[in-house]
Coordinates of N, CA, C and O in Angstrom, one line a residue:
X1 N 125.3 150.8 41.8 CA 125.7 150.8 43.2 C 127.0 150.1 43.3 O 127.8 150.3 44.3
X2 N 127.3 149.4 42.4 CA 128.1 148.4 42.7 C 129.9 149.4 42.4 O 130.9 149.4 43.2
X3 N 129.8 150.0 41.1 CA 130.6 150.9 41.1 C 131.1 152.2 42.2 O 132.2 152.8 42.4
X4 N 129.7 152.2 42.8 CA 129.9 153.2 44.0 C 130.2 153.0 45.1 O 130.6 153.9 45.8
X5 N 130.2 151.8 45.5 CA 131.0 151.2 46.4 C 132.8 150.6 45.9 O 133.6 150.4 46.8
X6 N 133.1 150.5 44.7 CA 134.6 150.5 44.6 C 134.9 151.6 45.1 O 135.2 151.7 46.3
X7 N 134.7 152.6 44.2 CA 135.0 153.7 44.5 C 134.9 154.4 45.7 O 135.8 155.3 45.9
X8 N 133.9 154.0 46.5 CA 134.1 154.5 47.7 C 134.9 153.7 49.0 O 134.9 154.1 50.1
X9 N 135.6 152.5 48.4 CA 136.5 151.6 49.0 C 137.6 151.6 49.0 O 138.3 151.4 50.0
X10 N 138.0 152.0 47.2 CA 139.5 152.6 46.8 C 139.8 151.5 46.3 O 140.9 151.6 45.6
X11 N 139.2 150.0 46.3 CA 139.2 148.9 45.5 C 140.6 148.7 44.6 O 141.5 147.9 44.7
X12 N 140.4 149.6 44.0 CA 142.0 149.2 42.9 C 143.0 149.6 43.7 O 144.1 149.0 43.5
X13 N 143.2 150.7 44.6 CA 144.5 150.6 45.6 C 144.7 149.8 46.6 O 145.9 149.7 47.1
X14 N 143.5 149.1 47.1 CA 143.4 148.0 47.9 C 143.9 146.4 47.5 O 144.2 145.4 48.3
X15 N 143.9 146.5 46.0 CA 144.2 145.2 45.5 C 146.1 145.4 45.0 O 146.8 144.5 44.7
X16 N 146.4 146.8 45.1 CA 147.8 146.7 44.9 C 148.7 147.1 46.0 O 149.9 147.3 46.0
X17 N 147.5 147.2 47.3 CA 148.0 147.1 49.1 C 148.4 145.8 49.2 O 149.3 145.5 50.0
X18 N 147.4 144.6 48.2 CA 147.3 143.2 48.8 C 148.6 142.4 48.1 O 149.3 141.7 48.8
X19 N 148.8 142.7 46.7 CA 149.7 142.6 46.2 C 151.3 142.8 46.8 O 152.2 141.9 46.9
X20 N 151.2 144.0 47.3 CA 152.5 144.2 48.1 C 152.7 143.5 49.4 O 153.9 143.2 49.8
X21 N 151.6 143.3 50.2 CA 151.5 142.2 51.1 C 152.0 140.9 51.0 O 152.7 140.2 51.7
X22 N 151.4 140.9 49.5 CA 152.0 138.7 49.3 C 153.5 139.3 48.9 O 154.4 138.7 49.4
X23 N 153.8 140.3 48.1 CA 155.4 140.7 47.9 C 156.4 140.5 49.2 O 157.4 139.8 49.1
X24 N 156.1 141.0 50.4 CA 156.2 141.1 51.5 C 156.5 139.8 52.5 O 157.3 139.5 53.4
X25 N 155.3 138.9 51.9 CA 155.5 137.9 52.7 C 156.6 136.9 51.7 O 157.4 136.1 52.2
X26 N 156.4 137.2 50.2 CA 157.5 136.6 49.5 C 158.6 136.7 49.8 O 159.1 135.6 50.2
X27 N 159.5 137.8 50.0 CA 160.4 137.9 50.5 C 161.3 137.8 51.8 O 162.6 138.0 51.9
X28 N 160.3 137.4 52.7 CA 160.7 137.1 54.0 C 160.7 135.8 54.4 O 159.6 135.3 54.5
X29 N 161.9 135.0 54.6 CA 162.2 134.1 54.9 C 161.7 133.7 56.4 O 161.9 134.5 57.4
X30 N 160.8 132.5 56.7 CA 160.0 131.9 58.1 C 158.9 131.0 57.5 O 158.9 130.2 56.6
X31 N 157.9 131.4 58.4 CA 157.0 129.7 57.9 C 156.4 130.2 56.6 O 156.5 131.4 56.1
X32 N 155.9 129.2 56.1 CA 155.2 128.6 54.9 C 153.9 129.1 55.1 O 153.6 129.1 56.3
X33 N 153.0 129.6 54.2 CA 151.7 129.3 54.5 C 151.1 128.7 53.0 O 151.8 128.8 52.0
X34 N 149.8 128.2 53.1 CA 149.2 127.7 52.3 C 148.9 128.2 50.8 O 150.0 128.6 50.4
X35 N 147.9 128.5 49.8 CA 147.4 129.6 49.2 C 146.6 130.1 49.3 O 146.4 131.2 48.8
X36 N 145.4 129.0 50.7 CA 144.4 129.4 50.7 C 144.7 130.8 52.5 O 143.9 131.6 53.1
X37 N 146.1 130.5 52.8 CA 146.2 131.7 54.2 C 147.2 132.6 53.2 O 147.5 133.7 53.7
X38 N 147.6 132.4 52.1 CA 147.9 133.8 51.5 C 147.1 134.7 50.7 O 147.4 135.9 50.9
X39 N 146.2 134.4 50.0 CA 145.1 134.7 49.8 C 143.8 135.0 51.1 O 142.8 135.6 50.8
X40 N 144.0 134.5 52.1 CA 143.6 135.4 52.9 C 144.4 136.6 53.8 O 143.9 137.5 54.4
X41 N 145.7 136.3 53.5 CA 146.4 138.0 53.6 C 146.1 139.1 52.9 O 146.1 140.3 53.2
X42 N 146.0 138.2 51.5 CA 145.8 139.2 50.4 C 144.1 140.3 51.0 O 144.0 141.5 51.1
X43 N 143.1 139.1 51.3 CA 142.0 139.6 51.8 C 141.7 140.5 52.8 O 140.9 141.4 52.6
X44 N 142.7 140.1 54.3 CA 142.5 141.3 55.1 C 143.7 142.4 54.9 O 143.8 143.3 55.8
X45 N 144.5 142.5 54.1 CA 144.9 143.9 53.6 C 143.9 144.3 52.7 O 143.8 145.5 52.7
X46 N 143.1 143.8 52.0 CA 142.7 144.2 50.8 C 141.3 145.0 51.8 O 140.6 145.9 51.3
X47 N 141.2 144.5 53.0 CA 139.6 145.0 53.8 C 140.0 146.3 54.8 O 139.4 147.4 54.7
X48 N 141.6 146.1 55.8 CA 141.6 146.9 56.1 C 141.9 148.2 55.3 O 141.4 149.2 55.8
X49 N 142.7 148.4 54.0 CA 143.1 149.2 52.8 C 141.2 150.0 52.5 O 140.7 151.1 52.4
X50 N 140.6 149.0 52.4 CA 139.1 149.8 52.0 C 138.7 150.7 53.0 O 138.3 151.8 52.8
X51 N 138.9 149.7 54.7 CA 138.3 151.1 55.4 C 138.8 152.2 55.7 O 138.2 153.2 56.3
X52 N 140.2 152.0 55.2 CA 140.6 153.2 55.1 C 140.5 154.1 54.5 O 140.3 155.2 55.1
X53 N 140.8 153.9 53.1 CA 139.7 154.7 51.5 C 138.6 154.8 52.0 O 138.8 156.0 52.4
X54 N 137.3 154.6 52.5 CA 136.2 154.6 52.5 C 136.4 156.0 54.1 O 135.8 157.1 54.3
X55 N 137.3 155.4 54.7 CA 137.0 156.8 56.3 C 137.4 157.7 55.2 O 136.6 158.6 55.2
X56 N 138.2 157.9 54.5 CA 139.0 159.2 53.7 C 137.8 159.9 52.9 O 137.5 161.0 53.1
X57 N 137.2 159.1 52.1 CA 136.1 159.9 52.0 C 135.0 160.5 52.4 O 134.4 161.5 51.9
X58 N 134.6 159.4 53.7 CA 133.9 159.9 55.1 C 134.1 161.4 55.5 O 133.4 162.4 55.4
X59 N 135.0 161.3 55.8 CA 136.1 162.7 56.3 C 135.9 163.8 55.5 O 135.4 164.8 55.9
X60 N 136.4 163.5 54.1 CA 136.8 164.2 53.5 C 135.3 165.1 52.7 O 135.5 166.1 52.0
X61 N 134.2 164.6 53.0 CA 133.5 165.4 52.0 C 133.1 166.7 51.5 O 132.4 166.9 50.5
X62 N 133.8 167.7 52.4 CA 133.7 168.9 51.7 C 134.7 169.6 51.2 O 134.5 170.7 50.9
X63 N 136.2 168.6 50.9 CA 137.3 168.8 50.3 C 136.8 168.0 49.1 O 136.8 168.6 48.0
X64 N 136.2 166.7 49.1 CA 135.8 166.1 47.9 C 135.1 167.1 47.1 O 135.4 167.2 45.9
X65 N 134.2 167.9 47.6 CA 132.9 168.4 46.7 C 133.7 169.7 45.5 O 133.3 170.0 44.4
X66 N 134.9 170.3 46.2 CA 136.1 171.4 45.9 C 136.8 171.0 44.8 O 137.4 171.9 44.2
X67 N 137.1 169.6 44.1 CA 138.1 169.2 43.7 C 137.0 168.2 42.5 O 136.2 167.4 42.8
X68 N 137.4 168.6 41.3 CA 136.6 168.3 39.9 C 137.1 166.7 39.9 O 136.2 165.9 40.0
X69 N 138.4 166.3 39.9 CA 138.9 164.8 40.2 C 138.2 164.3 41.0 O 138.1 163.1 40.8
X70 N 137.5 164.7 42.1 CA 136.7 163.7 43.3 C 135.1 164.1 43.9 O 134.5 163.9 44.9
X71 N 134.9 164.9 42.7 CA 133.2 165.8 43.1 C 132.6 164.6 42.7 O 131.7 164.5 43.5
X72 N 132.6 163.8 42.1 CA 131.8 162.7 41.8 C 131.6 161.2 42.9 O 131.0 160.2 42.5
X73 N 132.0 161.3 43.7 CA 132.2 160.4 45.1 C 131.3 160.3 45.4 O 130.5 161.3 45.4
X74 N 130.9 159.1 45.8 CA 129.4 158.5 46.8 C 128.9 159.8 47.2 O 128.0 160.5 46.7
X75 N 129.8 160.0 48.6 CA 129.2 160.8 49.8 C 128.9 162.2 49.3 O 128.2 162.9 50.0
X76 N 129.6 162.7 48.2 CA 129.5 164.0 47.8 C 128.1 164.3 46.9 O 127.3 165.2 46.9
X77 N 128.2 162.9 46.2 CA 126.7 163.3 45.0 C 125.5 163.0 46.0 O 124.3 163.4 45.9
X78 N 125.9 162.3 47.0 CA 124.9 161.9 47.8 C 123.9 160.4 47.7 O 122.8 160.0 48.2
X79 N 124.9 159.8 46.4 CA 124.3 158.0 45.9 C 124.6 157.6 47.1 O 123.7 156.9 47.4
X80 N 125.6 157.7 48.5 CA 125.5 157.4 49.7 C 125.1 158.2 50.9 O 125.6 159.3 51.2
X81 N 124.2 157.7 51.5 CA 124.1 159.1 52.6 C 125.3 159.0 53.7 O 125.4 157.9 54.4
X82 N 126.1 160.2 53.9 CA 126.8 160.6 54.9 C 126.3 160.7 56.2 O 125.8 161.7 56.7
X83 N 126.5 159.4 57.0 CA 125.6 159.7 58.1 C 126.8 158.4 59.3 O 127.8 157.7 59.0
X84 N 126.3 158.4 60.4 CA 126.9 157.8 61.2 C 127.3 156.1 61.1 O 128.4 155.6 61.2
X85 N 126.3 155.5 60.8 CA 125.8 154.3 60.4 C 127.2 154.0 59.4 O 127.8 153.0 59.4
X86 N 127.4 155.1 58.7 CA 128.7 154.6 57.1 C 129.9 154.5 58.3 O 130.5 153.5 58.2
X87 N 130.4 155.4 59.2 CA 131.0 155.5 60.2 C 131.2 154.0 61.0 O 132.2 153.4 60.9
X88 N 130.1 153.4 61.8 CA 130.2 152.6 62.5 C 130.7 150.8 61.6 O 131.3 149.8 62.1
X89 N 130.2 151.0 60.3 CA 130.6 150.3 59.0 C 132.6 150.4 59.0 O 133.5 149.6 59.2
X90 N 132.5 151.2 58.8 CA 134.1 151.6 58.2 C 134.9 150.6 59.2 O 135.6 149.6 59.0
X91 N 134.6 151.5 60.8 CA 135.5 150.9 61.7 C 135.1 149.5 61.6 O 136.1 148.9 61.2
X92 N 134.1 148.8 61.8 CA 133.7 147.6 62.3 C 134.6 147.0 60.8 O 135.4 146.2 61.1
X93 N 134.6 147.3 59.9 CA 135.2 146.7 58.9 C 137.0 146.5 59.1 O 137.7 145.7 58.4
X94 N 137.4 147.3 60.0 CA 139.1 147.5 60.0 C 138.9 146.6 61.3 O 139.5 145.5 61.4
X95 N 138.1 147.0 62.3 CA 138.5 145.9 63.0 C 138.1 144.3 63.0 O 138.6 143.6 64.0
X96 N 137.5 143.8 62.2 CA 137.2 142.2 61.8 C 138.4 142.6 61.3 O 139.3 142.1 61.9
X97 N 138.7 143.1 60.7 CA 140.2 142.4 59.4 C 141.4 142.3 60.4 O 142.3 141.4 60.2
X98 N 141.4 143.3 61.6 CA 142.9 143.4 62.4 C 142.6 142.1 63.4 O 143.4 141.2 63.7
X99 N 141.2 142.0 64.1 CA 141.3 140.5 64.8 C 141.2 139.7 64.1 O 141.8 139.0 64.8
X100 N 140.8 138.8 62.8 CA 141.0 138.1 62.2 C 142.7 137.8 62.1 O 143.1 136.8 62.5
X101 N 143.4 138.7 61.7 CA 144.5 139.1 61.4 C 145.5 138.2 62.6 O 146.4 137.5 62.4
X102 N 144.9 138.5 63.7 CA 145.4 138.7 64.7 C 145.3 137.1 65.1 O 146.3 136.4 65.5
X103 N 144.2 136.7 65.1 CA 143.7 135.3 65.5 C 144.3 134.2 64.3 O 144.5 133.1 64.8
X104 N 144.5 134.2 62.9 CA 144.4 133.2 62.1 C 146.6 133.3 62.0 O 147.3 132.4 61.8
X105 N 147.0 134.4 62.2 CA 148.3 134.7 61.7 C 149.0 135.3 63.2 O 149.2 134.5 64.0
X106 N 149.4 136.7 63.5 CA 149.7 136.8 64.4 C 149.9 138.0 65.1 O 150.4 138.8 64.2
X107 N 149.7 138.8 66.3 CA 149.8 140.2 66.3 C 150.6 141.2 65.4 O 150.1 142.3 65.1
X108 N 151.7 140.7 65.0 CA 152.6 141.7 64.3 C 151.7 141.8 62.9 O 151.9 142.8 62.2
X109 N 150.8 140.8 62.7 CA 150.5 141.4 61.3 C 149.2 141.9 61.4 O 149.0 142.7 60.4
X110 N 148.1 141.7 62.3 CA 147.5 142.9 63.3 C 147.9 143.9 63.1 O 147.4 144.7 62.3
X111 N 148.9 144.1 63.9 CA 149.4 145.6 64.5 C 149.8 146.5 63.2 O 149.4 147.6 63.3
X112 N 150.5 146.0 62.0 CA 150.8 146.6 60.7 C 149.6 146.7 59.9 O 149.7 147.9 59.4
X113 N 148.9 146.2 59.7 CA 147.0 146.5 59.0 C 146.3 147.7 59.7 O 145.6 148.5 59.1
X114 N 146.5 147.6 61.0 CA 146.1 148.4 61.6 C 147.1 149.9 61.5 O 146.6 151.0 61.3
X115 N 148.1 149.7 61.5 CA 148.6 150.9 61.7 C 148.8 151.7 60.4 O 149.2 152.9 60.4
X116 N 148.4 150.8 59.1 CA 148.4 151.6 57.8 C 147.3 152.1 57.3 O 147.1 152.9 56.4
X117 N 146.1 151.5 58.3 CA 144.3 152.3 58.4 C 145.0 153.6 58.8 O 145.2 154.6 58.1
X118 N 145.3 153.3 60.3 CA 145.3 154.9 60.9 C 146.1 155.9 60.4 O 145.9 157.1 60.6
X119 N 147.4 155.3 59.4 CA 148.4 156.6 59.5 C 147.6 156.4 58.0 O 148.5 156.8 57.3
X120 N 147.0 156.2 57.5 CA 146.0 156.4 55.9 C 144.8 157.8 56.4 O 144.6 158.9 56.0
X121 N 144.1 156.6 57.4 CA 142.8 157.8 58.4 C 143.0 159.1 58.7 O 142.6 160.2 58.3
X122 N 144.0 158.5 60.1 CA 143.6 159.7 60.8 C 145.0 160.8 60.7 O 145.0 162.0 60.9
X123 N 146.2 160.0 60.5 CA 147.3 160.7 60.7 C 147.2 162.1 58.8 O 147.0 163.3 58.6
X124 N 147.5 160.6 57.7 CA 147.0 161.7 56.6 C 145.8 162.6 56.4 O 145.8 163.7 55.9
X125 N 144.7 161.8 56.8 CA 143.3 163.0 56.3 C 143.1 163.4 57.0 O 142.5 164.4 56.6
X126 N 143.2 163.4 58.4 CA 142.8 164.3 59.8 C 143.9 165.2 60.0 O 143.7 166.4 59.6
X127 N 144.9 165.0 60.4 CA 146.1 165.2 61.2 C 147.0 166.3 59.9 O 147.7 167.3 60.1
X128 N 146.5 165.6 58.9 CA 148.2 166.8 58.2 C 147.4 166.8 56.6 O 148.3 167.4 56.0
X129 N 146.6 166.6 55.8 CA 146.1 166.7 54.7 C 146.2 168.2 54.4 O 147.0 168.7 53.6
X130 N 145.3 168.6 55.2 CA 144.7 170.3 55.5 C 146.0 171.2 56.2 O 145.8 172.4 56.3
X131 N 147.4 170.6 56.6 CA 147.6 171.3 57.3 C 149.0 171.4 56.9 O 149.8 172.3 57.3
X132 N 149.4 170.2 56.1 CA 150.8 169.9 55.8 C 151.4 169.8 54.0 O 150.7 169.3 53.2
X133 N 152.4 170.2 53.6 CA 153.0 169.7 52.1 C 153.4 168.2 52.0 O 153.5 167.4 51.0
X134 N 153.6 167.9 53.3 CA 154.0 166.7 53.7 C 153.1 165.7 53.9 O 153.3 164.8 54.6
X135 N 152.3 165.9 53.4 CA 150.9 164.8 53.9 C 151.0 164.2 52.6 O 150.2 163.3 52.8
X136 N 151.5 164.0 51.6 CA 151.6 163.2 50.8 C 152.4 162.1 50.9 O 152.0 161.1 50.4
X137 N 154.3 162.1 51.7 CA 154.7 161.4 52.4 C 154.2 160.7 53.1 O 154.7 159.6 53.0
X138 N 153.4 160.8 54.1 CA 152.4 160.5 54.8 C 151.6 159.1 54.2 O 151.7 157.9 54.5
X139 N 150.9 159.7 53.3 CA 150.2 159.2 52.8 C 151.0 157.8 52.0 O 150.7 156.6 52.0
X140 N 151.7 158.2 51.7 CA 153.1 157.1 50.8 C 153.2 156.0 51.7 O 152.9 154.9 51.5
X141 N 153.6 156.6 53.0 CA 154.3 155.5 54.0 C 153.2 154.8 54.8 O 153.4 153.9 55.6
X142 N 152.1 155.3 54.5 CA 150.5 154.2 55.5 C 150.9 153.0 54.5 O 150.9 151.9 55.0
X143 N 151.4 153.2 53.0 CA 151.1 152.1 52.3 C 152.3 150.7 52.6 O 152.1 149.5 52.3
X144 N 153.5 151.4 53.2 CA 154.4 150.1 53.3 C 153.9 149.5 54.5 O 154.9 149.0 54.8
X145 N 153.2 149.3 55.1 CA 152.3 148.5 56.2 C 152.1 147.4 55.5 O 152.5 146.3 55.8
X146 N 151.3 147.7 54.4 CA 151.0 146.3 53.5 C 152.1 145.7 53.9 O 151.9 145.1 55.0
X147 N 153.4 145.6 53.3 CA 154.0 145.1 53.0 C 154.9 144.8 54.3 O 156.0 144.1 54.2
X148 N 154.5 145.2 55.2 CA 155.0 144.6 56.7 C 154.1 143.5 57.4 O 154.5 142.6 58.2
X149 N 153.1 143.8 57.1 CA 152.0 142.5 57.1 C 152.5 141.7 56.6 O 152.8 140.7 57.2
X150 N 152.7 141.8 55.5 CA 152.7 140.3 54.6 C 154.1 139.7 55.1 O 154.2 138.5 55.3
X151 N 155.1 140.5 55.3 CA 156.6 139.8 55.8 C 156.2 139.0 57.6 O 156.6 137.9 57.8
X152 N 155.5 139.7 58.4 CA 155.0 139.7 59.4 C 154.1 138.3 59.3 O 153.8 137.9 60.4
X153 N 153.8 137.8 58.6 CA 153.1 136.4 58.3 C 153.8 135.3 58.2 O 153.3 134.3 58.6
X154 N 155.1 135.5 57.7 CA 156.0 134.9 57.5 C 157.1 134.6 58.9 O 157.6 133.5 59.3
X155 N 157.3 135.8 59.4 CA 158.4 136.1 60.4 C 157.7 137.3 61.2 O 157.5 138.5 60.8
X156 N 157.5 136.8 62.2 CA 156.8 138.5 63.2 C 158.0 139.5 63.4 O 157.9 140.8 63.5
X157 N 159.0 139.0 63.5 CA 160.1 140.0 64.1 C 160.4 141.1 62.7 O 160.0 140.7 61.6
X158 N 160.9 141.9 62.8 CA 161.3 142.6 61.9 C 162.6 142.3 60.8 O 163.6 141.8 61.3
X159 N 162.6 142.5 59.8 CA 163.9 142.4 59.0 C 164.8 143.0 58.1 O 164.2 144.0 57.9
X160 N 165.7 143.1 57.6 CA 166.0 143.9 56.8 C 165.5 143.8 55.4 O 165.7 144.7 54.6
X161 N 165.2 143.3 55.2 CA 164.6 142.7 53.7 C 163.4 143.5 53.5 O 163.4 144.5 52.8
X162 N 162.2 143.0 54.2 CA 160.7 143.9 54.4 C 160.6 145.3 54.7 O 159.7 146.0 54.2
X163 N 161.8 145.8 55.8 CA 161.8 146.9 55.8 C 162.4 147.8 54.5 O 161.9 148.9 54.4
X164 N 163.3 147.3 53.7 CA 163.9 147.7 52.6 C 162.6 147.9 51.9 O 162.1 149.1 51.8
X165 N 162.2 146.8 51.4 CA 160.7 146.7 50.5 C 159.7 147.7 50.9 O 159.1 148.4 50.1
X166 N 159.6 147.9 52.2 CA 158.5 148.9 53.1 C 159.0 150.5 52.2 O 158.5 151.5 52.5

């Protein structure tokens, strides 16, 4: 079970979302934080990054079941059942990580966690997967969010440095 839940989280792209986060906040010159509030950056990129992986394969299960690389996924073999309940999980999981986010650090790094769920969710796997060549771009750019978060921790306003790195 325990495998089937990485996997259905995306776990190892989620820990190199969180990575580029603390990169992010390394590089951005503003306040200081602790190890134990960088390591919790690391955590809510690393939670919202899962529910994002995890809606993708929500979404995605009858493109998964087509595709020999991802026929083996929770929701496809059915070790998870595909049902609403996995749905109300997903969200409730992106949103503790963006109010958290929001409450311990500051909107701007909210607003960037959140907005690399959705352009991950709904813009890549809903919006242009199925419909676009470009959805892989797409998909590219949900990921520099990390890395706006983590500068966003440091300095809410935007910069040239993080945006470079983004």
């Amino acid at each position: 079970m325990f495998t089937q839940l990485v996997d259905l989280f995306k776990l190892r792209i989620g820990m190199m979302m969180s990575i580029t986060a603390v990169a992010g906040f390394a590089v951005t010159p503003g306040i200081e934080l602790s190890v134990a509030e960088i390591l919790l950056l690391a955590l809510l990129t690393l939670t919202a990054s899962a529910s994002a992986g995890a809606f993708n394969q929500y979404a995605e299960k009858d493109l998964d079941a087509q595709m020999k690389r991802t026929q083996n996924r929770p929701f496809v073999t059915g070790k998870l059942q595909h049902n609403s309940l996995w749905l109300f999980f997903i969200v409730a999981i992106l949103a503790v990580s963006v109010a958290v986010a929001w409450i311990i650090f500051n909107p701007a790094v909210a607003v960037h966690l959140f907005l690399g769920a959705f352009f991950y969710g709904v813009v890549y796997t809903l919006w242009l997967k199925r419909r676009s060549a470009y959805n892989i771009v797409i998909g590219g750019a949900a990921g520099s969010f990390a890395v706006l978060a983590g500068a966003a921790a440091a300095d809410p306003t935007l910069n040239s440095s993080s945006i470079l790195l983004a």
